[in-house]
Coordinates of C-alpha atoms and ligand atoms in Angstrom, one line a residue:
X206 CA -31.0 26.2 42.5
X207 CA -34.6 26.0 42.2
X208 CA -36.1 26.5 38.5
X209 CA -39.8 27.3 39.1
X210 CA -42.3 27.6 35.5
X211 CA -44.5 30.2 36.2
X212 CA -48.3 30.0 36.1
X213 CA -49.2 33.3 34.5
X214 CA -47.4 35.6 31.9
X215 CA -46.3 38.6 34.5
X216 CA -43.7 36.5 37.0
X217 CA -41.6 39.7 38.5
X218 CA -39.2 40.1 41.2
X219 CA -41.2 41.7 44.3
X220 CA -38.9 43.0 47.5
X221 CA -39.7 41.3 50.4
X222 CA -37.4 42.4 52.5
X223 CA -34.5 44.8 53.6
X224 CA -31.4 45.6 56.5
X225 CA -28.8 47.0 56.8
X226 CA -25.8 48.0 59.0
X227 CA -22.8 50.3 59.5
X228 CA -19.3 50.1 61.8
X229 CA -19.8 51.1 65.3
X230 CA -17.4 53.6 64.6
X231 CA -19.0 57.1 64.1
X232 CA -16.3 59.6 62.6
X233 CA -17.5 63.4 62.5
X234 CA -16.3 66.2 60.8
X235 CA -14.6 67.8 64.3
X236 CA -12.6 64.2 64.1
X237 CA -11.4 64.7 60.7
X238 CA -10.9 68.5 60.9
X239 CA -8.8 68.1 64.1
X240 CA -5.7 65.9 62.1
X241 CA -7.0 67.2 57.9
X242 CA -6.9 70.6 56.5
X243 CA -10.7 71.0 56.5
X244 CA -13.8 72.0 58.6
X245 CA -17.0 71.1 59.8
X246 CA -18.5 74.1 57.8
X247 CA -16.7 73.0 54.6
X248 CA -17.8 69.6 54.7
X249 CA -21.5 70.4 55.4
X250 CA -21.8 73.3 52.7
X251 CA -19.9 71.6 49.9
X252 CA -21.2 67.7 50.9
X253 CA -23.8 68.0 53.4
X254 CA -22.4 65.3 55.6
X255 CA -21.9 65.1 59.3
X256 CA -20.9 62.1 60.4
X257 CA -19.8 58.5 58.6
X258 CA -18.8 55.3 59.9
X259 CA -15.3 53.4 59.7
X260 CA -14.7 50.1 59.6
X261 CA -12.4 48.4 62.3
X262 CA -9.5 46.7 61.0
X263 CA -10.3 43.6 61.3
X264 CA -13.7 44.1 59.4
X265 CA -13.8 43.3 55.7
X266 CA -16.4 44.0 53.5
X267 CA -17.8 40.5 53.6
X268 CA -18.6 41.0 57.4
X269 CA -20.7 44.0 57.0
X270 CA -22.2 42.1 53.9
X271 CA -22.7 39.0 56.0
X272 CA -24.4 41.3 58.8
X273 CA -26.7 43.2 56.2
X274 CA -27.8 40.1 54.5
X275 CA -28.4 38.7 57.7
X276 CA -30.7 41.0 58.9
X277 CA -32.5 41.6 55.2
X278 CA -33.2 37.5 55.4
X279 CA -34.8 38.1 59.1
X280 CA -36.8 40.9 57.7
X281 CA -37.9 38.7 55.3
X282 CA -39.2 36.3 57.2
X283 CA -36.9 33.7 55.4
X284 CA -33.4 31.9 55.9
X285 CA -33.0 30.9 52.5
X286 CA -32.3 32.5 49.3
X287 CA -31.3 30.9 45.6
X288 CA -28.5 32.9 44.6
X289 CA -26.5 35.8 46.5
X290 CA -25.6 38.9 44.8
X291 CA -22.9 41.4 46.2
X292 CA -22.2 44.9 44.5
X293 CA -18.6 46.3 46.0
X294 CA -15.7 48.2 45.1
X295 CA -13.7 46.9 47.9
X296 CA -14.2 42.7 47.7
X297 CA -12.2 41.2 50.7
X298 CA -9.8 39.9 48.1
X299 CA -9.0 40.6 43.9
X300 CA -9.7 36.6 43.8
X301 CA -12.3 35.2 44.6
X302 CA -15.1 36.9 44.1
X303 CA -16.7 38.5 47.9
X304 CA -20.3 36.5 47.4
X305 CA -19.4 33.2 47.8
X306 CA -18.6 33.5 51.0
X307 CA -21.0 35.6 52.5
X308 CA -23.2 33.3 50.7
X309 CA -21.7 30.0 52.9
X310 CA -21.3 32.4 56.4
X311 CA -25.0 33.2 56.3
X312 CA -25.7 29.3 56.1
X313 CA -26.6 29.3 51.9
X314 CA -23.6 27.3 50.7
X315 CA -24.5 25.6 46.9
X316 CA -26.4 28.8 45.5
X317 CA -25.2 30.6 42.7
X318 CA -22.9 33.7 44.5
X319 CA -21.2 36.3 42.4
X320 CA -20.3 39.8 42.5
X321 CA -20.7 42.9 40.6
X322 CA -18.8 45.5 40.1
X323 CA -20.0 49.3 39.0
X324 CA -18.8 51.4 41.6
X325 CA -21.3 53.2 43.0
X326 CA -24.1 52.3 40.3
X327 CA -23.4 48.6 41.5
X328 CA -26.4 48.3 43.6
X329 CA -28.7 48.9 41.0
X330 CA -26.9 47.0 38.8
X331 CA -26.9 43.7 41.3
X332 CA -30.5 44.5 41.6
X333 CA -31.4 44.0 37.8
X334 CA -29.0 40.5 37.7
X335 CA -31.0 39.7 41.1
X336 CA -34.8 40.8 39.2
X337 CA -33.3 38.9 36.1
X338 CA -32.4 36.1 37.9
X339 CA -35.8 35.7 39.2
X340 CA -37.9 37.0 36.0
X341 CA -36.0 34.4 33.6
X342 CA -36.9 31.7 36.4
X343 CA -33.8 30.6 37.4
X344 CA -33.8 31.7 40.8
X345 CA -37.0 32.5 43.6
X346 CA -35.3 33.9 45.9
X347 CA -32.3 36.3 45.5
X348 CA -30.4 38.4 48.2
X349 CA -29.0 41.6 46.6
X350 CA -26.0 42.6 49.0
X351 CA -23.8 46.3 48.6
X352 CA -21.1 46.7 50.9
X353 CA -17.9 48.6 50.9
X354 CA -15.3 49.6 52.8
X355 CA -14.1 52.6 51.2
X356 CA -11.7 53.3 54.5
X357 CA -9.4 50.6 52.9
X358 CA -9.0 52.5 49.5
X359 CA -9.2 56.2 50.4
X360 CA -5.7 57.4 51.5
X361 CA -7.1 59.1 54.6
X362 CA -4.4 62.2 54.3
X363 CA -6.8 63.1 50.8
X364 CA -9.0 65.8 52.3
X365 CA -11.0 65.5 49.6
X366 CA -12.2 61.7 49.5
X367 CA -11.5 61.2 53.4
X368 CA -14.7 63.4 54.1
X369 CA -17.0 62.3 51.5
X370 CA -16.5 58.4 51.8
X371 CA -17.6 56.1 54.7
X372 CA -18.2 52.4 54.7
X373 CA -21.1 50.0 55.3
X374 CA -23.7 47.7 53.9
X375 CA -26.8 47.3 52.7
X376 CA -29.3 44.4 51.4
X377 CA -32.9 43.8 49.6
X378 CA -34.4 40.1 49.6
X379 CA -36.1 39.5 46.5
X380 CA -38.8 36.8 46.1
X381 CA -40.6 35.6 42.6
X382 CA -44.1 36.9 42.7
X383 CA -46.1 39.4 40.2
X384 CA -46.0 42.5 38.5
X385 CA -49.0 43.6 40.3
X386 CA -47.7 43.1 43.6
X387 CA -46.3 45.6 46.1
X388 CA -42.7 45.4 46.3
X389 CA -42.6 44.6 42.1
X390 CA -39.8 45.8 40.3
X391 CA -41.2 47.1 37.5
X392 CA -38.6 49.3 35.6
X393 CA -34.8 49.3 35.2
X394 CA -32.6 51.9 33.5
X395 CA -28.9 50.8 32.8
X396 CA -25.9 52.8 31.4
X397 CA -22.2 53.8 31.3
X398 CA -19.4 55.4 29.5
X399 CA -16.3 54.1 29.5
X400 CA -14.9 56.8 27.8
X401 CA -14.6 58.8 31.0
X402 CA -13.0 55.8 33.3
X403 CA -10.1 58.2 34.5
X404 CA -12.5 59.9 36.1
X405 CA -12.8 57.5 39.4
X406 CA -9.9 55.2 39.7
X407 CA -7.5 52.6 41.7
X408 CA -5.1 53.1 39.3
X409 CA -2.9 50.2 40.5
X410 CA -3.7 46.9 41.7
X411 CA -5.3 45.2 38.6
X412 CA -3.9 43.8 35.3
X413 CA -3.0 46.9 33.5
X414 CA -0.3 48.3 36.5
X415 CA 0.0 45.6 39.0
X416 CA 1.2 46.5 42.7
X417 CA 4.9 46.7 43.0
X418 CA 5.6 47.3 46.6
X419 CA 8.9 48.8 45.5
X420 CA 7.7 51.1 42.1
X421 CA 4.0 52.0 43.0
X422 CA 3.2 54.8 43.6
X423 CA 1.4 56.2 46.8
X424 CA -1.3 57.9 44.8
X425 CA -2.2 54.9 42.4
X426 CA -2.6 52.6 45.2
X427 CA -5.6 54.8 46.5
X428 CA -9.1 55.9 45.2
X429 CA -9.1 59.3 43.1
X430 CA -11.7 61.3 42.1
X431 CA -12.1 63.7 39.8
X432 CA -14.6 65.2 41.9
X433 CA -15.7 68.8 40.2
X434 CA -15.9 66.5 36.3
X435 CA -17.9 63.9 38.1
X436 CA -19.9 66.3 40.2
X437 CA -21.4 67.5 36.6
X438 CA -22.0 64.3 35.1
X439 CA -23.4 62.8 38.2
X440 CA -26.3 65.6 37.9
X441 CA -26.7 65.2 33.9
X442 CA -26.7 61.3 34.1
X443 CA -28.7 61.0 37.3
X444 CA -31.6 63.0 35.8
X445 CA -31.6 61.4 32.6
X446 CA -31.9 57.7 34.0
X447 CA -34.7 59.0 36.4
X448 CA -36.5 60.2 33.4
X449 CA -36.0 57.2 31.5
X450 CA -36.9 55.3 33.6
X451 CA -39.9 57.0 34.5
X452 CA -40.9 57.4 30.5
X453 CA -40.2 53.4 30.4
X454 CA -43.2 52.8 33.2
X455 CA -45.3 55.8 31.7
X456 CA -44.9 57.4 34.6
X457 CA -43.9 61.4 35.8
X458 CA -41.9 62.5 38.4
X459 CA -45.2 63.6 40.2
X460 CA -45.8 59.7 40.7
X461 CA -43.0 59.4 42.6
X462 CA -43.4 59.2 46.6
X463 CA -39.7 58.8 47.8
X464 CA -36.8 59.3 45.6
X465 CA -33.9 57.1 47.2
X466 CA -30.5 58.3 45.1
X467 CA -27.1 56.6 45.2
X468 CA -26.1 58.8 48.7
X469 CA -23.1 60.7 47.1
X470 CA -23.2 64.1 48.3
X471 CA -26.5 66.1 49.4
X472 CA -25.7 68.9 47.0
X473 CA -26.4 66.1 44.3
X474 CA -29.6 64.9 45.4
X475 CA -31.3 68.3 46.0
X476 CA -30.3 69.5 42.4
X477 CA -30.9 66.3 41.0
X478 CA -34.5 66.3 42.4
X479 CA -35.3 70.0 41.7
X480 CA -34.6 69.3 37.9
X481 CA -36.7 66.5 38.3
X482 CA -39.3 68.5 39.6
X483 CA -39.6 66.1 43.0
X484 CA -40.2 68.3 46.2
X485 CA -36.9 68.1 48.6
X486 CA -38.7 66.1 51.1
X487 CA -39.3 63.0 48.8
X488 CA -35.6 62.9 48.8
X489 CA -34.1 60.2 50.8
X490 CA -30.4 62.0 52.8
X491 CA -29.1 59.1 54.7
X492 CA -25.4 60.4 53.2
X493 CA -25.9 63.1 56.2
X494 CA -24.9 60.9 58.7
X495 CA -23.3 57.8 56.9
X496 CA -21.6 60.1 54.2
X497 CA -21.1 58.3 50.4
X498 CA -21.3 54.3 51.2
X499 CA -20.7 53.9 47.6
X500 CA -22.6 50.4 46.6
X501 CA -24.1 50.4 50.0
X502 CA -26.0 53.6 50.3
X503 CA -29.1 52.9 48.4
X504 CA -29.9 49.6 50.0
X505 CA -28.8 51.7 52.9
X506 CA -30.5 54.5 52.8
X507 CA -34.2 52.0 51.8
X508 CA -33.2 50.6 55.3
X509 CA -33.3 53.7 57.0
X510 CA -36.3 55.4 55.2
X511 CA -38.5 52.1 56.1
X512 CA -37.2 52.2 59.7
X513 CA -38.4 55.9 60.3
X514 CA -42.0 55.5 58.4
X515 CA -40.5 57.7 55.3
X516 CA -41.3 55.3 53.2
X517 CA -44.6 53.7 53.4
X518 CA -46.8 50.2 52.0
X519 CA -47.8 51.5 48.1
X520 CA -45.5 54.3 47.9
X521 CA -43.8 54.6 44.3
X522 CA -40.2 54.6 44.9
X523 CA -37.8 55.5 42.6
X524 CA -33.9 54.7 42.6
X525 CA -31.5 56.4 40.9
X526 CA -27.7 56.0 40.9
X527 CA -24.6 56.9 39.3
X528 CA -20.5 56.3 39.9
X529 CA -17.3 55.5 38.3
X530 CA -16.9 53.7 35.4
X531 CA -18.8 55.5 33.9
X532 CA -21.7 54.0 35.2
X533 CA -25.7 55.2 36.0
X534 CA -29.0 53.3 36.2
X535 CA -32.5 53.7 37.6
X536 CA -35.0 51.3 39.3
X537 CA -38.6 51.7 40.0
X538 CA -40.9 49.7 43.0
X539 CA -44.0 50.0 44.8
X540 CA -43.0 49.2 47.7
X541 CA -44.6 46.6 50.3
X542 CA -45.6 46.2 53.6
X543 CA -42.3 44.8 55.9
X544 CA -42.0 44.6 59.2
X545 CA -39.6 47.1 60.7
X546 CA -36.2 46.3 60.0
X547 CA -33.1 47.2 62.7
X548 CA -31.4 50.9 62.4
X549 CA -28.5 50.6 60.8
X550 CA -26.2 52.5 63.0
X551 CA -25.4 51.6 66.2
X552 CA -26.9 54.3 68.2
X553 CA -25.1 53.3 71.5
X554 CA -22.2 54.7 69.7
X555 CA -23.3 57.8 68.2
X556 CA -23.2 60.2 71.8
X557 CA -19.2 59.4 72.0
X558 CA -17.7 62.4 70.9
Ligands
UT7_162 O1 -20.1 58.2 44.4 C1 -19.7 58.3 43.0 C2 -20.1 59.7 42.5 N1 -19.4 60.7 43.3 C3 -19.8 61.9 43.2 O2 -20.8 62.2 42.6 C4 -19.0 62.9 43.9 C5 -19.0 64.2 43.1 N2 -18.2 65.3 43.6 C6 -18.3 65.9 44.8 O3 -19.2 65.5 45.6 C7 -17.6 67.1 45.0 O4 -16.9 67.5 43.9 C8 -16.6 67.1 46.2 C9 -17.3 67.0 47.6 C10 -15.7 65.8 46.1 C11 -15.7 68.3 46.2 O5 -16.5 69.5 46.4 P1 -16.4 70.7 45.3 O6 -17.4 71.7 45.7 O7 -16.5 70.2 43.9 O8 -15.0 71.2 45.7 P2 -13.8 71.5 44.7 O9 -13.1 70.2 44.3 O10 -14.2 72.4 43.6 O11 -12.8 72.2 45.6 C12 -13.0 73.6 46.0 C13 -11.9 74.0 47.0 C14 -10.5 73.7 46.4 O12 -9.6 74.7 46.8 P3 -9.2 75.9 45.8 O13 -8.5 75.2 44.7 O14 -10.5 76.6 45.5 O15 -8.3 76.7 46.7 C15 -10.2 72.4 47.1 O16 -8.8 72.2 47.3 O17 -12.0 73.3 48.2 C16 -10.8 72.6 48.5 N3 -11.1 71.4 49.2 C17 -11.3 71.4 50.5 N4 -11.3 72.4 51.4 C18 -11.6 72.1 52.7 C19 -11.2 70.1 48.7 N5 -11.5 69.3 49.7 C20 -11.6 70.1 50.9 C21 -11.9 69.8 52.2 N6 -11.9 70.8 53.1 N7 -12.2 68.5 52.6

C-alpha cells in the first residue's frame, strides 16, 4: 500500500472513474405476475418498476463485483488500485469477507480488501472508508464496489420483496487529488438507528439464531421487510441527510444538478425530491428497469446517468441513501469528465419476452 504525503493542505478523494453491470437475465413484471399473486399495474403504481435482473445460479456476488470493478478500472484509465472496498448484503460467503477476492480476480492481490455492510446505505458508507482512505493518505487509489444478489435472500413466493428486489453491481474508482477538482468528494453525511433493526432482517444465519437445517424456520432464512414502517422512514431520513449534507457544503437544493438516490422504489425518490424542492427530472430512476439493487444501485444508477449524457462534466451531484439497519447517509461531487462507460444491461437480452 502506497502512503503518499501530500504537498498542499486540501488532498481529497476525486472520482475518476465508474461501470457497472447487471445479469443477462431481464425479469418483468408479466414474468412475475404470471406464477405471484400480483400485476404489472400494481407493481408500477406502488414501486414504479418494470423490469429487474436475476442472477444465474452459478453467479455470486463477487462475479458481478469482479465485472463492475473491472469495467470502473477501464473507465479509469487504470489497472491498479490501493485498496478495494465492497458494500453487500449478500457476500459469497458469512467468512471471509467478499473483497479479497474480487480484489486478487481483478489482478490486485496484496491491497488492503474489506467489506462493509449497511444494507442499502452501504455504498455510501464504502464510499466515505474509500474517501477516508485516501484523505488520511493511506491509500491513492481506491475501488469502491456494491454488489448484491438479493435473488439469493428474497424467498421468491414473497410478493412483496420478489417485485421490488433485483441484483447487480456497481463501482466508482477513486484517485487522491484536490478539493478543487471535478470529481472531489466534498461532503459526507452518515447515520443510523439501531433501534429499529427488526425492521429489515435475515433473521437467521448469524450468531444470534444460527441455521438449523432441521429447526429454522422458512421465513427467518429470507429477507423481510417491513415495507409500509420503512417506507416512512426512508422519506424522513432521506431528506434529512440530503439537507445535511447540503447545510455541511453551504449549499441548497437549488445547487444540485442530478440527485442520484439509493434506487429503492420510485415513489421514494419523487417525494423525497419534491420535499427537497429538486425538480423530478434531476432525479436519477434507474430502479425502473433494474428494480432495488440494494448496495448496487447508486454506483449503478451514476453508471447509467453518465452513459446517457444525464449527468454531465461540473454538474453538482448529490447522493442520498437509506436501508436497514437503520442506516442513511449522503454524499456530495462535482462530477468530472470520464469517458463513456459500458451500459450496464445487457441490451441483447432485453427484447426476449
Ligand atoms: O432498500 C431499503 C429501503 N427500502 C425501502 O425503502 C422500501 C420501502 N417500502 C416500499 O417500497 C413499499 O412499502 C413496498 C413496495 C414494499 C410495498 O408497497 P406499499 O404501497 O407500502 O404496499 P403495502 O405494504 O401497504 O400493501 C398494500 C396492499 C396489501 O394488501 P391489503 O392488506 O391492503 O389487502 C398488500 O398485501 O398490497 C398488497 N401487496 C401486493 N399486491 C399486489 C403487497 N405486495 C403486493 C404485490 N402485488 N406484489
Amino acid at each position: 500500500m502506497t502512503v503518499s504525503s501530500a504537498e498542499r493542505s486540501d488532498r481529497a478523494a476525486v472520482l475518476c472513474g465508474v461501470g457497472g453491470v447487471l445479469p443477462r437475465r431481464r425479469v418483468d413484471n408479466a414474468e412475475l405476475a404470471a406464477r405471484l399473486d400480483t400485476d404489472d399495474a400494481w407493481i408500477r403504481t406502488r414501486t414504479g418498476i418494470r423490469s429487474r435482473h436475476i442472477a444465474a445460479p452459478h453467479e455470486a456476488t463477487s462475479d458481478l463485483a469482479v465485472a463492475a470493478g473491472g469495467r470502473a478500472l477501464a473507465n479509469s484509465g487504470m489497472d491498479r488500485a490501493d485498496a478495494v472496498v465492497v458494500a453487500t448484503t449478500t457476500p459469497d460467503r458469512t467468512c471471509p469477507a467478499t473483497a479479497p477476492l474480487v480484489a486478487a480476480r481483478l489482478g490486485l492481490t496484496g491491497v488492503a480488501a474489506f467489506d462493509v455492510g449497511a444494507v442499502c446505505t452501504g455504498f455510501v458508507y464504502a464510499l466515505a472508508a474509500g474517501a477516508g482512505l485516501i484523505t488520511s493518505g493511506v491509500a491513492d487509489r481506491v475501488l469502491v464496489i456494491g454488489a448484491d444478489v438479493y435473488s439469493r435472500i428474497v424467498d421468491p413466493d414473497d410478493r412483496q420483496n420478489a417485485v421490488v428486489f433485483g441484483d447487480g453491481a456497481g463501482a466508482l474508482v477513486l484517485r487522491a487529488g484536490y478539493a478543487d477538482e471535478p470529481g472531489a468528494l466534498s461532503a459526507f453525511d452518515l447515520g443510523s438507528d439501531g433501534a429499529h433493526e427488526d425492521m429489515i432482517t435475515v433473521a437467521a444465519g448469524g450468531s444470534r439464531l444460527p441455521t438449523d437445517p432441521s429447526r429454522t424456520a422458512h421465513a427467518e432464512r429470507h429477507f423481510a421487510m417491513r415495507g409500509k414502517e420503512v417506507f416512512r422512514h426512508a422519506l424522513t431520513r432521506m431528506t434529512e441527510s440530503a439537507r445535511t449534507v447540503l447545510k455541511r457544503s453551504g449549499l441548497t437544493p437549488d445547487d444540485v444538478d442530478r440527485f442520484v438516490p439509493h434506487q429503492a422504489n420510485l415513489r421514494i425518490l419523487r417525494t423525497v425530491a419534491t420535499d427537497l424542492g429538486l425538480p423530478a427530472d434531476r432525479c436519477a430512476r434507474h430502479v425502473e428497469r433494474a428494480g432495488n439493487t440494494g448496495a448496487a444501485s447508486i454506483p449503478l444508477a451514476l453508471t447509467d446517468d453518465h452513459t446517457h449524457r444525464s449527468l454531465r462534466p461540473g454538474d453538482r451531484v448529490l447522493l442520498t441513501a437509506f436501508g436497514g439497519g437503520l442506516t442513511w447517509g449522503s454524499c456530495l461531487l462535482t462530477w468530472p469528465d470520464l469517458p463513456p462507460a459500458a451500459e450496464p444491461a445487457h441490451h441483447e437480452e432485453e427484447s426476449t419476452p
